[in-house]
Coordinates of C-alpha atoms in Angstrom, one line a residue:
Chain H
M1 CA -36.9 290.2 49.1
V2 CA -38.8 288.8 52.2
G3 CA -36.2 286.7 53.0
S4 CA -33.1 289.1 53.0
K5 CA -35.4 291.7 55.9
N6 CA -35.8 287.9 57.7
R7 CA -32.2 287.3 57.7
K8 CA -31.4 290.6 58.4
L9 CA -34.1 290.9 61.4
Q10 CA -32.6 287.3 62.3
L11 CA -29.1 289.0 62.5
I12 CA -29.8 291.6 64.7
L13 CA -31.2 289.5 67.0
L14 CA -27.9 287.4 67.2
Y15 CA -26.0 290.4 67.1
T16 CA -28.1 291.4 70.3
I17 CA -27.6 288.6 72.6
A18 CA -23.9 288.1 71.7
I19 CA -23.6 291.8 72.7
I20 CA -26.0 291.1 76.0
F21 CA -24.0 288.3 76.9
L22 CA -20.6 289.6 76.3
I23 CA -21.4 292.1 79.3
I24 CA -22.4 289.6 81.2
M25 CA -18.6 288.3 81.2
V26 CA -17.1 291.5 81.0
Y27 CA -19.7 293.1 83.7
P28 CA -17.4 291.4 87.5
Y29 CA -14.2 293.4 85.6
L30 CA -17.0 296.9 84.5
Y31 CA -17.5 296.9 88.6
M32 CA -14.4 296.3 89.5
I33 CA -13.0 299.3 87.8
L34 CA -15.8 301.2 88.4
N35 CA -15.9 301.3 92.2
S36 CA -12.1 301.6 92.1
L37 CA -13.1 304.6 91.1
A38 CA -15.8 305.8 93.1
P39 CA -16.6 308.0 95.7
W40 CA -16.2 306.1 99.2
D41 CA -20.1 306.4 99.9
Q42 CA -21.2 305.4 96.7
V43 CA -19.2 302.0 96.5
D44 CA -21.5 299.1 95.8
R45 CA -24.2 301.5 96.3
K46 CA -24.7 303.1 92.6
I47 CA -25.3 301.3 89.2
I48 CA -23.1 304.0 88.0
P49 CA -21.2 306.7 90.2
T50 CA -21.7 309.9 89.3
G51 CA -18.0 311.1 90.2
I52 CA -14.3 309.8 89.9
T53 CA -11.8 309.7 92.2
L54 CA -8.4 308.1 93.1
K55 CA -9.2 308.0 97.0
S56 CA -9.1 304.1 96.9
Y57 CA -5.6 304.2 95.4
I58 CA -4.0 306.2 97.4
W59 CA -5.6 304.6 100.7
L60 CA -4.6 301.7 99.4
L61 CA -0.7 302.6 99.2
L62 CA -0.3 305.5 102.3
G63 CA -3.2 303.8 104.5
G64 CA -6.0 305.5 106.2
E65 CA -7.0 307.4 109.7
D66 CA -5.8 304.5 112.7
V67 CA -5.0 301.8 109.7
T68 CA -1.0 301.3 108.7
P69 CA -0.6 300.8 104.7
R70 CA 0.1 297.0 103.7
P71 CA 3.1 296.8 101.8
W72 CA 1.1 296.1 98.2
L73 CA 3.5 297.8 95.5
R74 CA 6.5 295.1 97.3
A75 CA 3.5 292.5 96.5
F76 CA 3.4 293.5 93.3
A77 CA 6.9 293.4 92.3
N78 CA 6.9 289.7 94.3
S79 CA 3.8 288.3 92.3
I80 CA 6.0 289.4 88.9
I81 CA 8.8 287.9 90.4
V82 CA 7.4 284.7 91.2
T83 CA 5.5 284.8 88.5
I84 CA 8.0 285.6 86.0
S85 CA 10.6 283.2 87.4
S86 CA 8.7 280.4 87.8
T87 CA 7.0 280.6 84.1
F88 CA 10.2 281.1 82.2
L89 CA 11.3 277.7 84.2
M90 CA 8.4 275.7 83.0
M91 CA 8.6 276.9 79.8
V92 CA 12.4 276.0 78.7
T93 CA 12.2 272.6 81.1
A94 CA 9.3 272.3 78.7
L95 CA 11.3 272.9 75.4
L96 CA 13.8 270.5 76.5
V97 CA 11.9 267.8 77.6
A98 CA 9.5 267.8 75.1
Y99 CA 12.5 268.0 72.5
A100 CA 14.1 264.9 74.0
L101 CA 11.0 263.0 73.7
S102 CA 10.0 264.1 70.3
K103 CA 13.2 264.9 68.6
I104 CA 16.0 262.4 70.4
V105 CA 15.6 258.8 70.1
F106 CA 16.5 257.3 73.5
K107 CA 15.4 253.8 74.4
G108 CA 13.5 255.4 78.2
S109 CA 11.0 258.0 76.3
R110 CA 8.4 255.8 75.8
T111 CA 8.7 255.1 79.8
I112 CA 8.9 258.6 80.7
N113 CA 6.0 259.9 77.6
N114 CA 3.7 257.2 79.5
I115 CA 5.1 257.9 82.6
I116 CA 3.5 261.9 81.9
M117 CA -0.1 260.6 81.4
F118 CA -0.1 259.2 84.2
Q119 CA 1.5 261.9 86.8
M120 CA -1.2 264.2 84.6
F121 CA -4.1 262.5 85.4
Y122 CA -3.6 261.9 89.1
P123 CA -4.9 264.1 91.5
S124 CA -2.1 266.7 93.3
I125 CA -3.8 267.0 96.4
I126 CA -2.6 263.8 98.4
L127 CA 1.1 265.5 97.4
L128 CA 0.3 268.8 98.7
I129 CA 1.3 268.7 102.6
P130 CA 4.5 265.6 102.4
T131 CA 6.0 268.7 99.7
F132 CA 4.9 271.1 102.1
L133 CA 7.6 269.4 104.4
L134 CA 9.7 268.5 101.7
V135 CA 9.8 272.2 100.7
K136 CA 10.5 273.1 104.6
K137 CA 13.1 270.4 105.1
L138 CA 15.3 271.6 102.2
G139 CA 15.4 275.0 103.8
L140 CA 13.0 276.5 101.3
Y141 CA 10.1 277.8 103.2
D142 CA 9.8 281.8 103.6
S143 CA 11.3 282.5 100.6
Y144 CA 10.7 283.1 96.5
W145 CA 12.5 280.1 95.5
G146 CA 10.0 278.1 97.8
M147 CA 6.8 279.9 95.1
I148 CA 9.2 278.8 92.6
I149 CA 11.3 275.3 92.3
P150 CA 7.9 273.7 93.6
K151 CA 6.3 275.2 90.5
S152 CA 9.8 274.5 87.8
V153 CA 7.8 272.5 85.5
S154 CA 4.8 271.8 83.9
L155 CA 3.9 268.5 83.0
W156 CA 0.6 269.6 81.0
A157 CA 3.9 272.2 79.2
I158 CA 5.4 269.2 78.3
F159 CA 2.9 267.4 77.0
M160 CA 1.6 270.1 74.2
Y161 CA 5.0 270.9 73.6
T162 CA 6.2 267.2 72.8
N163 CA 2.5 266.8 70.3
F164 CA 3.7 269.8 68.9
F165 CA 7.1 269.1 67.8
K166 CA 6.2 265.4 66.5
A167 CA 4.6 267.6 63.9
I168 CA 7.9 269.0 62.9
P169 CA 9.4 267.6 59.7
N170 CA 12.9 265.3 61.1
E171 CA 14.3 266.3 57.7
L172 CA 14.8 269.4 59.3
I173 CA 16.6 268.6 62.2
E174 CA 18.5 266.5 59.7
A175 CA 19.5 269.2 57.6
A176 CA 20.3 271.8 60.2
K177 CA 22.9 269.3 62.1
I178 CA 25.0 268.0 58.8
D179 CA 25.4 271.9 58.8
G180 CA 26.7 271.5 62.3
A181 CA 24.3 272.9 64.7
N182 CA 23.8 271.1 67.5
E183 CA 20.8 269.6 69.7
I184 CA 20.6 273.0 71.7
K185 CA 21.2 275.5 68.9
I186 CA 17.9 273.6 66.3
L187 CA 15.8 273.6 69.7
F188 CA 16.1 277.3 70.5
K189 CA 17.1 278.4 66.8
I190 CA 14.7 276.2 64.2
V191 CA 12.3 274.6 66.3
L192 CA 10.7 277.1 68.8
P193 CA 10.5 279.9 66.1
M194 CA 7.9 277.4 64.0
S195 CA 6.0 276.8 67.8
K196 CA 5.6 280.3 68.0
S197 CA 1.5 280.3 68.2
I198 CA 2.0 277.2 70.8
T199 CA 4.4 279.2 72.6
T200 CA 2.0 281.7 73.0
V201 CA -0.5 279.8 74.4
I202 CA 1.4 277.7 76.7
F203 CA 2.8 281.4 77.8
L204 CA -0.5 283.1 79.1
F205 CA -1.9 279.1 80.2
L206 CA 1.2 279.5 82.4
F207 CA 2.1 282.9 83.3
M208 CA -2.2 283.3 84.1
E209 CA -2.2 279.7 86.5
R210 CA 0.9 281.2 88.4
W211 CA -0.7 284.6 89.0
V212 CA -3.3 283.7 90.2
E213 CA -1.7 280.4 92.4
L214 CA -3.3 280.8 96.4
L215 CA -3.1 277.8 98.3
W216 CA 0.5 277.0 97.9
D217 CA 2.1 279.9 97.6
M218 CA -0.2 281.2 100.9
L219 CA 1.7 278.0 102.3
V220 CA 5.3 278.5 101.5
V221 CA 5.5 281.8 102.7
H222 CA 4.7 283.7 105.9
N223 CA 6.7 286.9 105.8
Q224 CA 4.3 289.9 105.0
N225 CA 7.2 291.5 102.8
L226 CA 6.9 288.4 100.7
L227 CA 3.8 287.7 99.7
T228 CA 2.8 288.0 96.2
L229 CA -0.5 290.2 95.6
N230 CA -2.6 287.7 95.3
V231 CA -2.6 286.2 98.9
M232 CA -2.1 289.5 100.5
L233 CA -5.4 290.3 98.5
A234 CA -6.8 286.7 100.1
Q235 CA -5.5 288.0 103.7
M236 CA -6.9 291.2 103.7
F237 CA -10.6 290.6 102.0
G238 CA -11.6 290.2 106.4
P239 CA -9.4 292.1 107.5
Y240 CA -10.6 295.5 105.2
G241 CA -13.8 294.4 104.8
A242 CA -15.1 297.7 106.0
Y243 CA -13.2 299.3 102.6
P244 CA -14.4 297.8 99.7
G245 CA -13.2 301.1 98.0
P246 CA -9.3 299.6 98.1
M247 CA -10.0 296.2 97.9
Y248 CA -12.2 296.5 94.5
A249 CA -8.5 299.1 93.4
A250 CA -6.2 296.1 94.6
S251 CA -8.2 293.9 92.5
V252 CA -7.7 296.1 89.0
I253 CA -4.0 296.1 90.6
L254 CA -4.3 292.1 90.3
T255 CA -6.1 291.9 87.2
M256 CA -5.0 294.0 84.9
P257 CA -1.3 292.6 83.5
I258 CA -3.1 289.4 83.1
L259 CA -5.5 291.1 80.6
I260 CA -3.2 293.4 79.5
L261 CA -1.0 290.3 78.5
F262 CA -3.6 288.4 77.2
I263 CA -5.1 291.3 74.7
I264 CA -1.5 291.8 72.9
F265 CA -1.5 288.2 72.6
S266 CA -4.9 287.4 71.5
K267 CA -4.3 287.3 67.8
N268 CA -1.5 284.5 68.1
F269 CA -3.9 283.0 71.1
K270 CA -6.5 282.3 68.6
E271 CA -4.0 280.5 66.4
G272 CA -2.9 278.3 68.6
I273 CA -6.0 277.7 71.1
Q274 CA -7.1 275.5 68.4
F275 CA -3.5 273.2 68.2
V276 CA -4.8 272.7 72.4
L277 CA -7.9 272.2 72.5
K278 CA -7.5 269.2 70.1
Chain F
M1 CA 26.5 258.0 67.3
K2 CA 23.6 256.6 68.5
K3 CA 25.5 256.3 71.9
G4 CA 25.4 260.2 72.2
Q5 CA 21.5 260.3 71.5
E6 CA 21.1 258.0 74.2
K7 CA 23.1 260.2 76.4
L8 CA 21.2 263.5 75.2
G9 CA 18.0 261.8 75.2
W10 CA 18.2 261.4 79.6
L11 CA 20.0 264.7 80.0
F12 CA 17.7 266.9 78.0
A13 CA 14.8 264.8 80.3
S14 CA 16.8 265.2 83.7
P15 CA 15.0 268.3 84.3
Y16 CA 11.8 266.6 84.6
L17 CA 13.5 263.6 86.3
V18 CA 14.9 265.2 88.8
Y19 CA 12.0 267.6 89.2
S20 CA 9.6 264.2 89.3
L21 CA 11.4 262.3 92.0
I22 CA 11.1 265.5 94.4
F23 CA 8.0 266.9 94.5
F24 CA 6.0 263.5 93.2
V25 CA 7.7 260.3 93.6
I26 CA 9.1 261.0 97.4
P27 CA 5.7 263.4 98.4
L28 CA 3.7 260.4 97.0
F29 CA 5.6 258.0 99.6
G30 CA 5.2 260.6 102.2
A31 CA 1.2 261.0 101.8
L32 CA 1.3 257.4 102.3
F33 CA 3.5 257.3 105.2
L34 CA 2.0 260.1 107.0
S35 CA -1.7 259.1 106.3
F36 CA -0.5 256.3 109.5
T37 CA 0.9 258.6 112.2
N38 CA -0.7 261.4 114.4
W39 CA 2.1 263.7 113.5
N40 CA 0.8 267.2 114.1
L41 CA 3.5 269.4 111.6
I42 CA 5.7 270.4 114.8
S43 CA 6.2 268.4 117.6
P44 CA 9.5 266.1 116.8
Q45 CA 7.9 262.9 118.2
Y46 CA 4.6 260.9 115.9
E47 CA 4.0 257.0 116.5
N48 CA 2.3 255.0 114.3
V49 CA -1.8 255.1 114.5
G50 CA -2.9 251.8 112.3
F51 CA -6.4 253.0 110.0
L52 CA -7.1 255.7 113.3
N53 CA -6.3 258.2 110.3
F54 CA -8.9 256.4 107.6
I55 CA -11.9 255.4 110.6
Q56 CA -11.9 258.9 112.1
S57 CA -11.8 260.9 109.0
V58 CA -14.8 258.9 107.8
K59 CA -16.7 259.0 110.6
S60 CA -15.7 263.1 110.7
P61 CA -18.5 265.6 109.5
G62 CA -16.2 267.8 108.1
V63 CA -15.2 264.5 105.4
K64 CA -18.9 263.4 105.6
A65 CA -19.6 267.4 104.0
A66 CA -16.6 267.7 102.1
F67 CA -17.9 264.3 100.5
F68 CA -21.6 265.5 99.5
V69 CA -20.8 269.2 99.2
T70 CA -18.7 267.7 95.9
Y71 CA -21.6 265.8 94.6
K72 CA -24.2 268.6 95.0
F73 CA -21.5 270.9 93.1
M74 CA -21.8 268.6 90.1
I75 CA -24.7 269.4 90.1
I76 CA -25.0 272.3 90.1
F77 CA -22.3 273.3 88.4
V78 CA -21.8 270.6 85.1
P79 CA -25.2 270.7 83.9
M80 CA -25.1 275.4 84.4
V81 CA -21.4 275.5 82.7
L82 CA -22.6 272.7 80.1
I83 CA -25.5 275.0 79.2
G84 CA -24.2 278.5 79.2
S85 CA -21.0 277.7 77.5
L86 CA -23.1 275.5 74.6
I87 CA -24.6 279.1 74.2
L88 CA -21.7 280.7 73.8
S89 CA -20.4 278.5 71.4
L90 CA -23.5 278.7 69.3
I91 CA -23.7 282.5 69.2
I92 CA -20.1 282.5 67.7
Y93 CA -20.6 279.9 65.1
S94 CA -23.5 281.7 64.0
L95 CA -22.0 285.2 63.8
P96 CA -21.4 285.9 60.5
R97 CA -18.6 288.4 61.5
F98 CA -16.4 289.6 64.3
K99 CA -16.4 285.7 65.6
S100 CA -13.3 286.5 67.1
F101 CA -13.9 289.9 69.4
F102 CA -16.5 287.9 70.9
S103 CA -14.7 284.4 71.9
V104 CA -12.0 286.5 73.1
G105 CA -14.4 288.8 74.9
Y106 CA -16.1 285.6 76.7
F107 CA -12.6 284.2 77.7
L108 CA -11.6 286.6 79.7
P109 CA -13.1 285.7 82.6
Y110 CA -11.4 282.8 82.2
L111 CA -7.7 285.2 83.8
A112 CA -10.3 286.6 86.6
S113 CA -8.3 285.4 90.2
G114 CA -11.0 284.2 92.7
V115 CA -10.2 286.3 95.4
A116 CA -11.0 289.2 93.0
T117 CA -14.2 287.3 92.2
S118 CA -14.7 287.2 95.5
V119 CA -13.8 290.8 96.1
V120 CA -16.7 291.9 93.3
V121 CA -19.7 288.9 94.3
R122 CA -18.5 290.8 97.8
G123 CA -20.0 293.9 96.8
I124 CA -22.4 292.8 94.6
L125 CA -24.4 291.1 97.4
S126 CA -23.5 293.5 100.5
Y127 CA -26.5 294.8 103.0
N128 CA -26.2 297.7 100.9
S129 CA -25.7 296.9 97.5
A130 CA -27.4 298.5 94.5
L131 CA -28.7 294.9 94.3
N132 CA -30.5 294.6 97.7
A133 CA -31.4 298.1 98.2
W134 CA -33.4 297.6 94.6
L135 CA -34.6 294.3 96.3
R136 CA -35.5 295.8 99.8
N137 CA -38.0 298.9 98.3
T138 CA -39.0 297.3 95.0
W139 CA -39.9 293.7 96.1
H140 CA -39.5 293.9 99.8
L141 CA -37.0 291.7 99.9
N142 CA -34.3 291.0 102.8
I143 CA -32.1 288.1 101.0
D144 CA -29.4 287.5 103.1
W145 CA -26.9 285.3 100.0
L146 CA -23.7 284.5 101.5
G147 CA -25.3 282.9 104.6
S148 CA -27.7 281.3 103.3
P149 CA -26.6 277.2 103.4
I150 CA -28.8 276.7 100.1
L151 CA -27.9 280.6 97.9
A152 CA -24.0 279.9 99.4
P153 CA -23.3 276.9 97.2
L154 CA -25.1 278.5 94.2
I155 CA -23.3 281.4 94.4
I156 CA -20.0 279.8 94.5
A157 CA -21.3 277.2 91.5
V158 CA -22.1 280.6 89.0
M159 CA -19.2 282.0 90.0
I160 CA -16.9 279.1 89.0
S161 CA -19.5 278.8 85.7
W162 CA -18.8 282.3 84.7
K163 CA -15.0 281.8 85.2
F164 CA -14.9 278.6 82.6
M165 CA -17.8 279.1 80.3
G166 CA -15.6 281.2 77.8
Y167 CA -13.0 278.9 77.4
Y168 CA -15.2 275.9 77.7
S169 CA -17.8 277.3 74.1
L170 CA -14.0 277.3 72.8
I171 CA -14.0 273.5 72.8
L172 CA -17.3 273.5 71.8
T173 CA -16.9 275.3 69.0
S174 CA -14.0 274.0 67.0
G175 CA -16.5 270.9 67.5
L176 CA -19.1 272.8 65.5
E177 CA -17.0 273.7 63.1
S178 CA -15.6 269.9 62.4
I179 CA -19.4 269.4 61.7
P180 CA -19.2 269.0 57.8
G181 CA -21.8 271.4 56.0
E182 CA -22.9 268.5 53.9
V183 CA -24.9 266.7 56.8
Y184 CA -27.0 270.3 57.6
E185 CA -27.7 270.0 53.9
A186 CA -28.9 266.3 53.4
A187 CA -31.4 267.0 56.6
A188 CA -32.7 270.8 55.3
I189 CA -33.7 268.3 52.3
D190 CA -35.4 266.0 54.3
G191 CA -37.7 269.5 56.1
A192 CA -35.5 269.4 59.4
T193 CA -35.4 272.8 60.5
G194 CA -34.6 275.2 63.7
W195 CA -35.0 273.1 66.8
I196 CA -35.5 269.2 65.6
K197 CA -32.6 270.3 64.0
F198 CA -30.6 271.8 66.3
F199 CA -31.4 268.3 68.9
K200 CA -31.3 265.7 65.9
I201 CA -27.8 266.0 64.5
T202 CA -25.9 269.5 65.8
L203 CA -26.4 267.5 69.5
P204 CA -25.1 264.1 68.7
L205 CA -22.5 265.5 65.8
L206 CA -20.5 267.5 68.7
Y207 CA -20.8 264.4 71.4
P208 CA -16.6 263.9 71.4
A209 CA -16.4 268.0 72.6
M210 CA -19.3 267.4 74.9
F211 CA -17.4 265.0 76.4
T212 CA -14.2 266.6 76.9
V213 CA -15.8 269.2 78.8
T214 CA -18.4 266.9 81.0
I215 CA -15.5 265.5 82.1
L216 CA -12.8 269.1 82.8
A217 CA -16.1 270.0 84.4
V218 CA -16.5 267.1 86.7
G219 CA -12.6 267.4 87.5
L220 CA -12.7 271.0 88.1
V221 CA -15.5 270.3 91.0
F222 CA -13.3 268.7 92.9
G223 CA -10.4 271.2 92.7
I224 CA -12.8 273.8 94.3
F225 CA -10.8 276.2 96.7
T226 CA -10.6 279.4 96.4
E227 CA -13.9 281.5 96.3
P228 CA -14.9 279.4 99.1
Y229 CA -11.7 279.7 101.2
V230 CA -11.7 283.5 100.9
L231 CA -16.1 284.6 100.4
T232 CA -17.8 281.7 103.1
G233 CA -14.8 279.6 104.6
G234 CA -16.0 276.6 104.2
G235 CA -19.3 277.4 105.2
P236 CA -22.1 278.9 106.1
G237 CA -22.8 275.1 108.6
F238 CA -20.5 273.1 105.7
S239 CA -22.6 274.0 102.5
T240 CA -19.4 275.3 101.3
N241 CA -17.0 273.2 102.6
T242 CA -15.3 271.4 100.0
W243 CA -12.9 268.4 100.1
Q244 CA -9.6 270.7 99.8
I245 CA -11.1 272.9 102.4
E246 CA -11.7 270.2 104.6
I247 CA -7.5 269.1 103.9
Y248 CA -6.6 272.7 103.9
N249 CA -8.3 272.9 107.4
Q250 CA -6.7 269.7 109.0
A251 CA -3.9 269.8 108.3
F252 CA -2.7 273.6 108.8
S253 CA -5.1 275.0 110.6
K254 CA -6.0 271.8 112.9
L255 CA -2.6 271.4 112.4
N256 CA -2.7 267.9 111.8
A257 CA -1.3 266.5 108.8
G258 CA -1.2 262.9 109.5
Y259 CA -5.3 263.6 109.7
G260 CA -4.7 265.8 106.4
S261 CA -3.2 263.4 104.2
A262 CA -5.4 260.5 105.0
I263 CA -8.7 262.3 104.0
A264 CA -6.1 263.5 100.8
I265 CA -6.3 259.5 99.8
I266 CA -9.3 259.0 100.0
D267 CA -10.4 262.5 98.5
S268 CA -8.3 261.2 95.5
V269 CA -9.5 257.6 95.4
V270 CA -13.2 259.5 94.9
T271 CA -12.2 261.6 92.5
F272 CA -10.6 258.9 91.0
V273 CA -13.2 256.6 90.6
T274 CA -16.1 259.5 90.3
I275 CA -14.7 260.5 86.9
I276 CA -14.0 256.6 85.5
I277 CA -18.2 256.2 86.8
V278 CA -19.1 259.4 84.7
R279 CA -16.8 258.6 81.8
K280 CA -18.4 255.3 81.5
L281 CA -22.0 256.1 82.1
L282 CA -20.7 259.4 79.4
E283 CA -19.9 256.0 77.0
I284 CA -23.4 253.7 77.3
W285 CA -25.0 257.0 76.4
G286 CA -23.2 257.4 74.0
K287 CA -23.8 254.1 72.3
T288 CA -27.1 254.0 73.5
Y289 CA -27.8 256.9 71.2
G290 CA -25.8 255.7 68.7
W291 CA -23.0 259.0 68.8
E292 CA -19.7 258.8 68.9

């Protein structure tokens, strides 16, 4: 009797701590949303604003008295174009390469596997300056392609898919071959549907990382109409210092798509992440 | 049939091969080549300057700062994120229900853009913010958070810990879940409770997961860019001047591509050596205590 009462108290304490930590972890998001909707004289000054206004969002899109508006919507569209194209290419290339390395028997596959491992642990910062020069030479500077092509292959995604595909029984693939299916059909009609949860996790991680990329997108694009949302927010950090409300509005617009995407896929994510963490 | 497989393998792997040639092999040699020149990104002319870039960079205050700032971040950030993620994973592990709700909730910071987080942090710490007003009125404290060379790196370490704690806690939680229940039962028979159980059983058996998280966190420190770039610009007084900030400033603000490449090479050697040393230390530590 005493034991169960103790247990109950313990549980209450445990859940209280869990909720306190949850509030800490999501507080910056709440802060961002509340302040993007707060009347301007209350931004940052009130823990919970007393009113709600869309002024910050409207100002962001239309500009103020002597501030010309920036192409924020355009930047949002740019982010979508770049992130989706780049993520799509990284997924497709990873599927093809991983299928080759795990399910096709050919001489170079072992060597390629080893080189990929080496590249993954290689500090990529060393490549930054020469890659920038190369992209300029190739005529990709100041274009969508400059942001997409250098980020069209993900070693991590290849590595993850390769390990996952190795666990898929070869008999399944042999059987499909006897039925006359070619490799592309096998990959997309048999192997891919069996890899739903890992695909969700790889997609989410790639999408997320591409969405918040700063350094590369900032270097390779100069044209104001091609900037991604993340880069534009970083560029306006100083100049819009006196307008915190609109900065919160832009931050919300930047953050929400990724949060919504994650919450939609969170069930598949929970299943797939276990594999990724191994 | 066999020959077809051979061709098919290379064909399927070709996107990777072409990409690696263009975006790995060529830049790698490019970096080596550039680091021995004085090229400034614009002029068509440049000269071979031998080891001058390397000698200059080792002497420069910016590179020295980057070297020490990184270890400073390591000393603050790694223990902070380890303890934080351990607490989160112990919470998730102990909860009888709503495990996935809380672990998803704790993971959400990982989705944040460092730029958006910087906007929030600047707001919370601004002069007229609710926090600073309260500190002034109640405690007569007037803190210039981001203007202090001691607090600024601490704030960035907190921001990055916040971002990665939930992610790392997933790794630790799966480590906790892999500890067999019998071990705890056996310990309970021997009379072990509470903290003793935690330090004598949980922590040693969690060693592999902690090892992974520590290595990830150490590697992460070398990649810090967004937060100091947006929030502090590497300052005040070089106190948050990370390797990436230094390389960016030299190569793209001051346009010293050759000099920047030399710093990048020094950085990658330092990164490599540090990670190897940390790995070895952890392995020795694990062996000494009989953990695996």
